[in-house]
mmCIF file of C-alpha atoms and ligand atoms in Angstrom:
data_model
loop_
_atom_site.group_PDB
_atom_site.id
_atom_site.type_symbol
_atom_site.label_atom_id
_atom_site.label_comp_id
_atom_site.label_asym_id
_atom_site.label_seq_id
_atom_site.Cartn_x
_atom_site.Cartn_y
_atom_site.Cartn_z
ATOM 1 C CA MET A 1 169.284 109.851 174.856
ATOM 2 C CA THR A 2 170.951 107.593 172.515
ATOM 3 C CA ASN A 3 168.647 104.923 170.782
ATOM 4 C CA TRP A 4 169.736 101.531 171.813
ATOM 5 C CA LEU A 5 169.555 100.153 168.365
ATOM 6 C CA GLU A 6 171.758 102.818 166.718
ATOM 7 C CA ILE A 7 170.294 102.424 163.292
ATOM 8 C CA GLU A 8 170.136 106.081 162.707
ATOM 9 C CA SER A 9 171.049 107.244 159.240
ATOM 10 C CA LYS A 10 171.346 103.351 157.985
ATOM 11 C CA VAL A 11 170.157 103.289 154.322
ATOM 12 C CA VAL A 12 167.395 100.404 154.274
ATOM 13 C CA ILE A 13 165.332 99.379 151.185
ATOM 14 C CA VAL A 14 162.143 97.546 152.136
ATOM 15 C CA THR A 15 160.187 95.887 149.142
ATOM 16 C CA GLY A 16 156.380 95.977 149.470
ATOM 17 C CA GLY A 17 156.321 98.602 152.126
ATOM 18 C CA SER A 18 152.969 99.964 151.213
ATOM 19 C CA SER A 19 150.997 97.775 153.051
ATOM 20 C CA GLY A 20 150.729 95.381 156.206
ATOM 21 C CA ILE A 21 153.887 94.081 157.543
ATOM 22 C CA GLY A 22 156.306 95.956 155.187
ATOM 23 C CA ASN A 23 154.374 99.275 155.926
ATOM 24 C CA GLU A 24 154.905 98.650 159.700
ATOM 25 C CA ILE A 25 158.580 98.096 158.990
ATOM 26 C CA VAL A 26 158.967 101.067 157.134
ATOM 27 C CA ILE A 27 157.396 103.265 159.955
ATOM 28 C CA ASN A 28 159.417 101.681 162.727
ATOM 29 C CA LEU A 29 162.743 101.884 160.769
ATOM 30 C CA LEU A 30 161.865 105.780 160.202
ATOM 31 C CA GLU A 31 160.912 106.453 163.945
ATOM 32 C CA ASN A 32 164.379 104.772 164.806
ATOM 33 C CA GLY A 33 166.187 107.184 162.587
ATOM 34 C CA ALA A 34 166.709 104.851 159.365
ATOM 35 C CA ILE A 35 166.893 106.542 155.838
ATOM 36 C CA VAL A 36 164.081 104.102 154.330
ATOM 37 C CA TYR A 37 163.309 103.409 150.518
ATOM 38 C CA ASN A 38 159.847 101.476 150.112
ATOM 39 C CA ALA A 39 160.230 99.596 146.886
ATOM 40 C CA ASP A 40 156.578 98.596 145.877
ATOM 41 C CA LEU A 41 153.950 98.796 142.968
ATOM 42 C CA LYS A 42 152.081 101.673 144.470
ATOM 43 C CA ASP A 43 153.060 104.394 146.957
ATOM 44 C CA SER A 44 151.575 104.565 150.477
ATOM 45 C CA ASN A 45 152.325 108.320 150.370
ATOM 46 C CA LEU A 46 153.872 108.126 153.818
ATOM 47 C CA ASN A 47 154.473 111.941 154.823
ATOM 48 C CA LYS A 48 157.713 111.432 157.050
ATOM 49 C CA LYS A 49 161.210 112.748 156.884
ATOM 50 C CA ASN A 50 163.383 110.286 155.406
ATOM 51 C CA TYR A 51 160.880 108.436 153.594
ATOM 52 C CA HIS A 52 161.471 107.644 150.001
ATOM 53 C CA PHE A 53 159.300 105.528 147.318
ATOM 54 C CA LEU A 54 160.664 103.517 144.326
ATOM 55 C CA GLN A 55 158.004 102.320 141.970
ATOM 56 C CA VAL A 56 159.218 98.846 141.476
ATOM 57 C CA ASP A 57 157.576 95.472 140.192
ATOM 58 C CA VAL A 58 160.375 93.157 142.043
ATOM 59 C CA THR A 59 160.005 90.484 139.245
ATOM 60 C CA ASN A 60 161.420 92.720 136.841
ATOM 61 C CA ARG A 61 165.174 92.279 136.968
ATOM 62 C CA ASP A 62 166.217 95.441 135.119
ATOM 63 C CA ILE A 63 163.707 97.770 137.045
ATOM 64 C CA VAL A 64 165.143 96.266 140.263
ATOM 65 C CA GLN A 65 168.846 96.797 139.024
ATOM 66 C CA LYS A 66 167.945 100.530 138.296
ATOM 67 C CA ALA A 67 166.257 101.019 141.687
ATOM 68 C CA VAL A 68 169.085 99.869 143.600
ATOM 69 C CA ASN A 69 171.616 101.759 141.540
ATOM 70 C CA GLU A 70 169.504 104.963 142.162
ATOM 71 C CA VAL A 71 169.534 104.454 145.996
ATOM 72 C CA HIS A 72 173.191 103.865 145.771
ATOM 73 C CA ASN A 73 174.003 107.094 143.629
ATOM 74 C CA LYS A 74 171.857 109.071 146.049
ATOM 75 C CA GLU A 75 173.214 107.971 149.338
ATOM 76 C CA GLY A 76 176.541 106.640 148.791
ATOM 77 C CA LYS A 77 175.900 103.439 150.483
ATOM 78 C CA ILE A 78 173.028 100.841 151.237
ATOM 79 C CA ASP A 79 173.091 99.032 154.614
ATOM 80 C CA VAL A 80 170.178 96.797 154.605
ATOM 81 C CA LEU A 81 167.805 95.020 152.111
ATOM 82 C CA ILE A 82 164.350 93.607 153.408
ATOM 83 C CA ASN A 83 162.791 91.316 150.850
ATOM 84 C CA ASN A 84 159.140 91.654 152.279
ATOM 85 C CA ALA A 85 157.021 92.086 149.077
ATOM 86 C CA GLY A 86 154.789 88.766 148.696
ATOM 87 C CA ILE A 87 151.969 87.516 147.507
ATOM 88 C CA ASN A 88 149.533 84.390 148.476
ATOM 89 C CA LEU A 89 147.121 82.656 146.241
ATOM 90 C CA PRO A 90 145.521 79.715 148.237
ATOM 91 C CA ARG A 91 145.404 76.526 145.588
ATOM 92 C CA LEU A 92 144.714 72.969 146.221
ATOM 93 C CA LEU A 93 147.172 70.376 144.707
ATOM 94 C CA LEU A 94 143.732 68.558 143.431
ATOM 95 C CA ASP A 95 140.324 69.972 143.525
ATOM 96 C CA SER A 96 138.880 66.495 144.396
ATOM 97 C CA ALA A 97 135.413 68.184 144.882
ATOM 98 C CA GLY A 98 135.425 69.174 141.421
ATOM 99 C CA SER A 99 133.184 72.566 141.898
ATOM 100 C CA HIS A 100 136.261 75.041 141.833
ATOM 101 C CA PRO A 101 138.782 73.807 139.356
ATOM 102 C CA GLU A 102 140.439 77.493 139.399
ATOM 103 C CA TYR A 103 141.453 76.694 142.876
ATOM 104 C CA GLU A 104 143.483 73.869 141.761
ATOM 105 C CA ILE A 105 147.214 74.482 140.974
ATOM 106 C CA ASN A 106 147.765 75.776 137.456
ATOM 107 C CA ASP A 107 150.910 77.290 135.503
ATOM 108 C CA LYS A 108 149.768 80.770 135.651
ATOM 109 C CA ASP A 109 149.326 80.987 139.388
ATOM 110 C CA LEU A 110 152.578 78.849 140.081
ATOM 111 C CA ASN A 111 154.476 81.432 137.966
ATOM 112 C CA PHE A 112 152.968 84.346 139.490
ATOM 113 C CA MET A 113 153.701 82.947 143.016
ATOM 114 C CA PHE A 114 157.367 82.065 142.344
ATOM 115 C CA ASP A 115 157.764 85.214 140.400
ATOM 116 C CA VAL A 116 156.974 87.524 143.014
ATOM 117 C CA ASN A 117 157.928 85.324 146.250
ATOM 118 C CA LEU A 118 161.218 84.210 144.921
ATOM 119 C CA LYS A 119 162.479 86.078 142.057
ATOM 120 C CA GLY A 120 161.795 89.470 143.701
ATOM 121 C CA PRO A 121 164.261 88.498 146.722
ATOM 122 C CA ILE A 122 166.853 87.018 144.212
ATOM 123 C CA TRP A 123 166.799 89.969 142.103
ATOM 124 C CA PHE A 124 166.933 92.431 144.748
ATOM 125 C CA SER A 125 169.480 90.322 146.790
ATOM 126 C CA GLN A 126 171.725 90.160 143.557
ATOM 127 C CA ALA A 127 171.458 93.912 143.114
ATOM 128 C CA VAL A 128 172.490 94.835 146.430
ATOM 129 C CA THR A 129 175.234 92.427 147.085
ATOM 130 C CA LYS A 130 177.279 93.898 144.498
ATOM 131 C CA TYR A 131 177.470 97.037 146.930
ATOM 132 C CA PHE A 132 177.554 95.023 150.021
ATOM 133 C CA ILE A 133 180.813 93.547 149.028
ATOM 134 C CA GLU A 134 182.443 96.815 148.035
ATOM 135 C CA GLN A 135 181.502 97.941 151.598
ATOM 136 C CA ASN A 136 182.489 94.650 153.162
ATOM 137 C CA ALA A 137 179.120 94.889 155.047
ATOM 138 C CA GLY A 138 175.425 94.389 154.573
ATOM 139 C CA LYS A 139 172.368 92.659 155.692
ATOM 140 C CA ILE A 140 169.519 90.777 153.942
ATOM 141 C CA ILE A 141 166.503 89.947 155.614
ATOM 142 C CA ASN A 142 164.080 87.542 154.018
ATOM 143 C CA ILE A 143 160.438 87.806 155.148
ATOM 144 C CA SER A 144 159.625 84.062 154.963
ATOM 145 C CA SER A 145 156.690 82.545 156.782
ATOM 146 C CA GLU A 146 155.669 79.934 159.353
ATOM 147 C CA ALA A 147 153.846 78.175 156.230
ATOM 148 C CA GLY A 148 157.500 77.834 154.888
ATOM 149 C CA GLN A 149 158.383 75.743 157.926
ATOM 150 C CA GLU A 150 155.585 73.446 158.663
ATOM 151 C CA GLY A 151 153.492 73.503 155.585
ATOM 152 C CA SER A 152 149.900 74.817 155.421
ATOM 153 C CA GLU A 153 146.502 73.074 154.186
ATOM 154 C CA GLY A 154 145.479 74.910 150.671
ATOM 155 C CA GLN A 155 148.595 76.767 150.627
ATOM 156 C CA SER A 156 151.334 74.406 149.204
ATOM 157 C CA LEU A 157 152.478 76.883 146.651
ATOM 158 C CA TYR A 158 152.912 79.692 149.031
ATOM 159 C CA SER A 159 154.561 77.424 151.506
ATOM 160 C CA ALA A 160 157.017 76.088 148.683
ATOM 161 C CA THR A 161 157.875 79.502 147.914
ATOM 162 C CA LYS A 162 158.581 80.289 151.626
ATOM 163 C CA ALA A 163 160.530 77.196 152.202
ATOM 164 C CA ALA A 164 162.897 77.976 149.224
ATOM 165 C CA LEU A 165 163.270 81.806 150.579
ATOM 166 C CA ILE A 166 164.794 79.781 153.867
ATOM 167 C CA GLY A 167 167.203 77.770 151.481
ATOM 168 C CA LEU A 168 168.175 80.794 149.697
ATOM 169 C CA THR A 169 168.780 82.597 153.172
ATOM 170 C CA ARG A 170 170.892 79.496 154.324
ATOM 171 C CA SER A 171 173.040 79.333 151.181
ATOM 172 C CA TRP A 172 173.492 83.263 150.807
ATOM 173 C CA ALA A 173 174.741 83.324 154.134
ATOM 174 C CA LYS A 174 177.394 80.637 153.453
ATOM 175 C CA GLU A 175 178.304 82.541 150.254
ATOM 176 C CA LEU A 176 178.602 85.851 151.578
ATOM 177 C CA GLY A 177 179.811 85.571 155.294
ATOM 178 C CA LYS A 178 183.243 86.100 153.987
ATOM 179 C CA TYR A 179 182.348 89.576 152.944
ATOM 180 C CA ASN A 180 180.739 90.300 156.401
ATOM 181 C CA ILE A 181 177.356 90.123 155.030
ATOM 182 C CA ASN A 182 174.561 88.831 157.264
ATOM 183 C CA VAL A 183 171.466 86.862 155.447
ATOM 184 C CA VAL A 184 168.649 86.210 157.995
ATOM 185 C CA ALA A 185 164.829 85.046 157.540
ATOM 186 C CA ILE A 186 161.986 85.473 159.873
ATOM 187 C CA ALA A 187 159.018 83.161 159.862
ATOM 188 C CA PRO A 188 155.749 85.162 161.359
ATOM 189 C CA GLY A 189 152.923 82.949 162.247
ATOM 190 C CA ILE A 190 149.389 84.153 162.266
ATOM 191 C CA ILE A 191 149.267 87.889 162.597
ATOM 192 C CA GLU A 192 146.990 90.874 162.432
ATOM 193 C CA GLU A 193 144.877 91.477 159.282
ATOM 194 C CA THR A 194 146.955 92.679 156.437
ATOM 195 C CA GLY A 195 146.360 93.705 152.811
ATOM 196 C CA LEU A 196 147.231 89.972 151.883
ATOM 197 C CA ARG A 197 143.783 88.775 153.473
ATOM 198 C CA THR A 198 141.434 89.711 150.563
ATOM 199 C CA LYS A 199 138.129 88.531 150.116
ATOM 200 C CA GLN A 200 139.425 86.274 147.146
ATOM 201 C CA TYR A 201 142.006 85.031 149.307
ATOM 202 C CA GLU A 202 139.755 84.093 152.170
ATOM 203 C CA GLU A 203 137.190 82.307 149.699
ATOM 204 C CA ALA A 204 139.910 80.229 148.162
ATOM 205 C CA LEU A 205 141.334 79.277 151.538
ATOM 206 C CA ALA A 206 138.071 78.138 152.971
ATOM 207 C CA TYR A 207 137.233 76.280 149.938
ATOM 208 C CA SER A 208 140.574 74.399 150.211
ATOM 209 C CA ARG A 209 139.990 73.681 153.581
ATOM 210 C CA ASN A 210 136.304 72.878 153.279
ATOM 211 C CA ILE A 211 135.221 75.057 155.825
ATOM 212 C CA THR A 212 133.425 78.558 155.408
ATOM 213 C CA VAL A 213 135.226 81.915 155.498
ATOM 214 C CA ASP A 214 133.978 82.430 159.260
ATOM 215 C CA GLN A 215 135.269 79.315 160.392
ATOM 216 C CA LEU A 216 138.836 80.495 159.427
ATOM 217 C CA ASN A 217 139.290 82.589 162.237
ATOM 218 C CA GLY A 218 139.661 79.913 164.726
ATOM 219 C CA ASP A 219 139.894 79.894 168.384
ATOM 220 C CA TYR A 220 143.470 80.997 169.073
ATOM 221 C CA SER A 221 143.562 79.783 172.767
ATOM 222 C CA LYS A 222 144.130 76.405 171.715
ATOM 223 C CA SER A 223 146.367 76.609 168.696
ATOM 224 C CA ILE A 224 148.706 79.576 169.872
ATOM 225 C CA PRO A 225 150.307 79.034 173.269
ATOM 226 C CA LEU A 226 150.535 83.040 173.885
ATOM 227 C CA ARG A 227 146.761 82.896 173.095
ATOM 228 C CA ARG A 228 146.420 85.718 170.604
ATOM 229 C CA VAL A 229 147.404 86.546 167.029
ATOM 230 C CA GLY A 230 150.738 88.477 166.467
ATOM 231 C CA LYS A 231 150.907 92.189 166.235
ATOM 232 C CA LEU A 232 152.344 93.904 163.186
ATOM 233 C CA LYS A 233 154.638 96.221 165.562
ATOM 234 C CA GLU A 234 155.932 92.775 166.977
ATOM 235 C CA ILE A 235 157.224 91.642 163.520
ATOM 236 C CA SER A 236 158.598 95.084 162.794
ATOM 237 C CA ASP A 237 160.560 95.274 166.120
ATOM 238 C CA LEU A 238 162.081 92.188 165.155
ATOM 239 C CA VAL A 239 163.249 93.157 161.657
ATOM 240 C CA CYS A 240 164.420 96.639 163.333
ATOM 241 C CA TYR A 241 166.477 94.509 165.801
ATOM 242 C CA LEU A 242 168.126 92.310 162.845
ATOM 243 C CA SER A 243 168.506 95.551 160.736
ATOM 244 C CA SER A 244 170.704 96.721 163.405
ATOM 245 C CA ASN A 245 174.377 95.820 164.499
ATOM 246 C CA LYS A 246 173.169 94.429 167.823
ATOM 247 C CA SER A 247 172.357 91.227 165.630
ATOM 248 C CA SER A 248 175.945 91.128 163.882
ATOM 249 C CA TYR A 249 176.465 87.506 165.067
ATOM 250 C CA ILE A 250 173.188 86.203 163.523
ATOM 251 C CA THR A 251 173.255 84.725 159.878
ATOM 252 C CA GLY A 252 171.979 81.747 157.959
ATOM 253 C CA THR A 253 169.056 81.075 160.169
ATOM 254 C CA THR A 254 165.226 81.498 160.256
ATOM 255 C CA ILE A 255 163.723 83.225 163.146
ATOM 256 C CA ASN A 256 160.039 81.720 163.951
ATOM 257 C CA ILE A 257 157.978 84.350 165.266
ATOM 258 C CA SER A 258 154.552 82.588 165.633
ATOM 259 C CA GLY A 259 153.552 83.129 169.606
ATOM 260 C CA GLY A 260 154.947 79.518 170.205
ATOM 261 C CA LYS A 261 152.514 78.166 167.501
ATOM 262 C CA SER A 262 155.341 76.510 165.868
ATOM 263 C CA ARG A 263 159.155 76.165 166.431
ATOM 264 C CA GLY A 264 160.060 75.894 162.987
HETATM 265 N N1 LIG B 1 149.996 88.561 156.655
HETATM 266 C C1 LIG B 1 150.690 87.476 157.204
HETATM 267 O O1 LIG B 1 149.761 86.567 157.745
HETATM 268 C C2 LIG B 1 151.842 86.857 156.817
HETATM 269 C C3 LIG B 1 152.443 85.874 157.842
HETATM 270 C C4 LIG B 1 153.645 85.380 157.185
HETATM 271 C C5 LIG B 1 154.410 86.046 156.452
HETATM 272 N N2 LIG B 1 153.882 87.058 155.716
HETATM 273 C C6 LIG B 1 154.921 87.648 154.369
HETATM 274 O O2 LIG B 1 155.027 88.999 155.148
HETATM 275 C C7 LIG B 1 155.193 89.622 153.597
HETATM 276 C C8 LIG B 1 154.192 90.956 153.650
HETATM 277 O O3 LIG B 1 152.905 90.357 153.737
HETATM 278 P P1 LIG B 1 151.646 91.468 154.082
HETATM 279 O O4 LIG B 1 150.500 90.299 154.878
HETATM 280 O O5 LIG B 1 151.946 92.504 154.827
HETATM 281 O O6 LIG B 1 151.022 91.656 152.815
HETATM 282 P P2 LIG B 1 150.332 92.816 151.852
HETATM 283 O O7 LIG B 1 149.502 92.544 150.961
HETATM 284 O O8 LIG B 1 149.619 93.686 153.235
HETATM 285 O O9 LIG B 1 151.615 93.793 151.556
HETATM 286 C C9 LIG B 1 152.325 93.115 150.408
HETATM 287 C C10 LIG B 1 152.831 94.470 149.534
HETATM 288 O O10 LIG B 1 153.901 93.889 148.440
HETATM 289 C C11 LIG B 1 153.383 94.631 147.216
HETATM 290 N N3 LIG B 1 153.917 93.718 146.214
HETATM 291 C C12 LIG B 1 153.084 92.850 145.922
HETATM 292 N N4 LIG B 1 153.427 92.487 144.729
HETATM 293 C C13 LIG B 1 154.735 93.405 144.218
HETATM 294 C C14 LIG B 1 155.559 93.280 143.369
HETATM 295 N N5 LIG B 1 155.332 92.323 142.091
HETATM 296 N N6 LIG B 1 156.404 94.509 143.181
HETATM 297 C C15 LIG B 1 156.468 95.260 144.296
HETATM 298 N N7 LIG B 1 155.706 95.197 145.380
HETATM 299 C C16 LIG B 1 154.733 94.065 145.412
HETATM 300 C C17 LIG B 1 152.048 94.990 147.627
HETATM 301 O O11 LIG B 1 151.681 96.131 146.590
HETATM 302 C C18 LIG B 1 151.790 95.201 149.232
HETATM 303 O O12 LIG B 1 151.938 96.780 149.226
HETATM 304 C C19 LIG B 1 154.986 88.733 152.327
HETATM 305 O O13 LIG B 1 155.975 88.139 151.945
HETATM 306 C C20 LIG B 1 154.008 87.432 153.437
HETATM 307 O O14 LIG B 1 154.240 86.389 152.457
HETATM 308 C C21 LIG B 1 152.520 87.575 155.868
#
């Protein structure tokens, strides 16, 4: 039986594919027959056919360029780039309570967030676009967030980086459409737990919202129309569809995937 998606033998680079959403995307793509390169700081040591690891810090332009060239030299083409690597440090504009000044926006955290969440996608997209233009084909998929569409209490820096990624998506689609390159973003809402949800993350977010860590996991039957958090597989299924030629007329837009919590 042929696979409806028809992404067999497509060469896909996934950044941050060793954990959470990225890891699920890597597995789903491999199960659909793609050749997958995971560009992450550390390997997930996935023991699967057609899985490759590239040790890359997405903030480093030279390393990103070398990694992309390496994939192209080996495979002779690159079909899809998925800009997934991202971090989230919850920070308040102003720590008005005054007991945790480290949770107030500062230069170091601002630069770190913008470096990983924005420079990463920019360096990677720049490096693959050279090849996409030669091929007259290619897809860039940016993993944004519902927070980038709606804003998020205690996560304004994160929200700003994810909103900027939506701006890059729209603009690159306009620049690159003439080369048959699709650029899309997705905006997941609340989903199953990933590596992003560390103890430090939860403590900072709870403080910024003046609630306890236990209260962070609210009653989703009220806030999410589908009454549950999203599954990683549901996110990766959308990304696989967007990686395929079945989505060839979708570009310059952001697809909200939040169970109806927000429509973007
Ligand atoms: N988890 C959520 O609720 C959620 C919701 C919406 C959007 N997102 C977005 O989805 C993406 C993945 O998030 P996740 O929850 O799976 O996170 P995660 O922490 O589980 O995984 C992120 C991966 O990125 C890698 N990474 C981080 N910095 C890197 C760098 N400088 N260079 C290379 N790799 C780096 C990490 O090593 C890790 O493997 C992020 O862009 C995140 O903003 C997550």
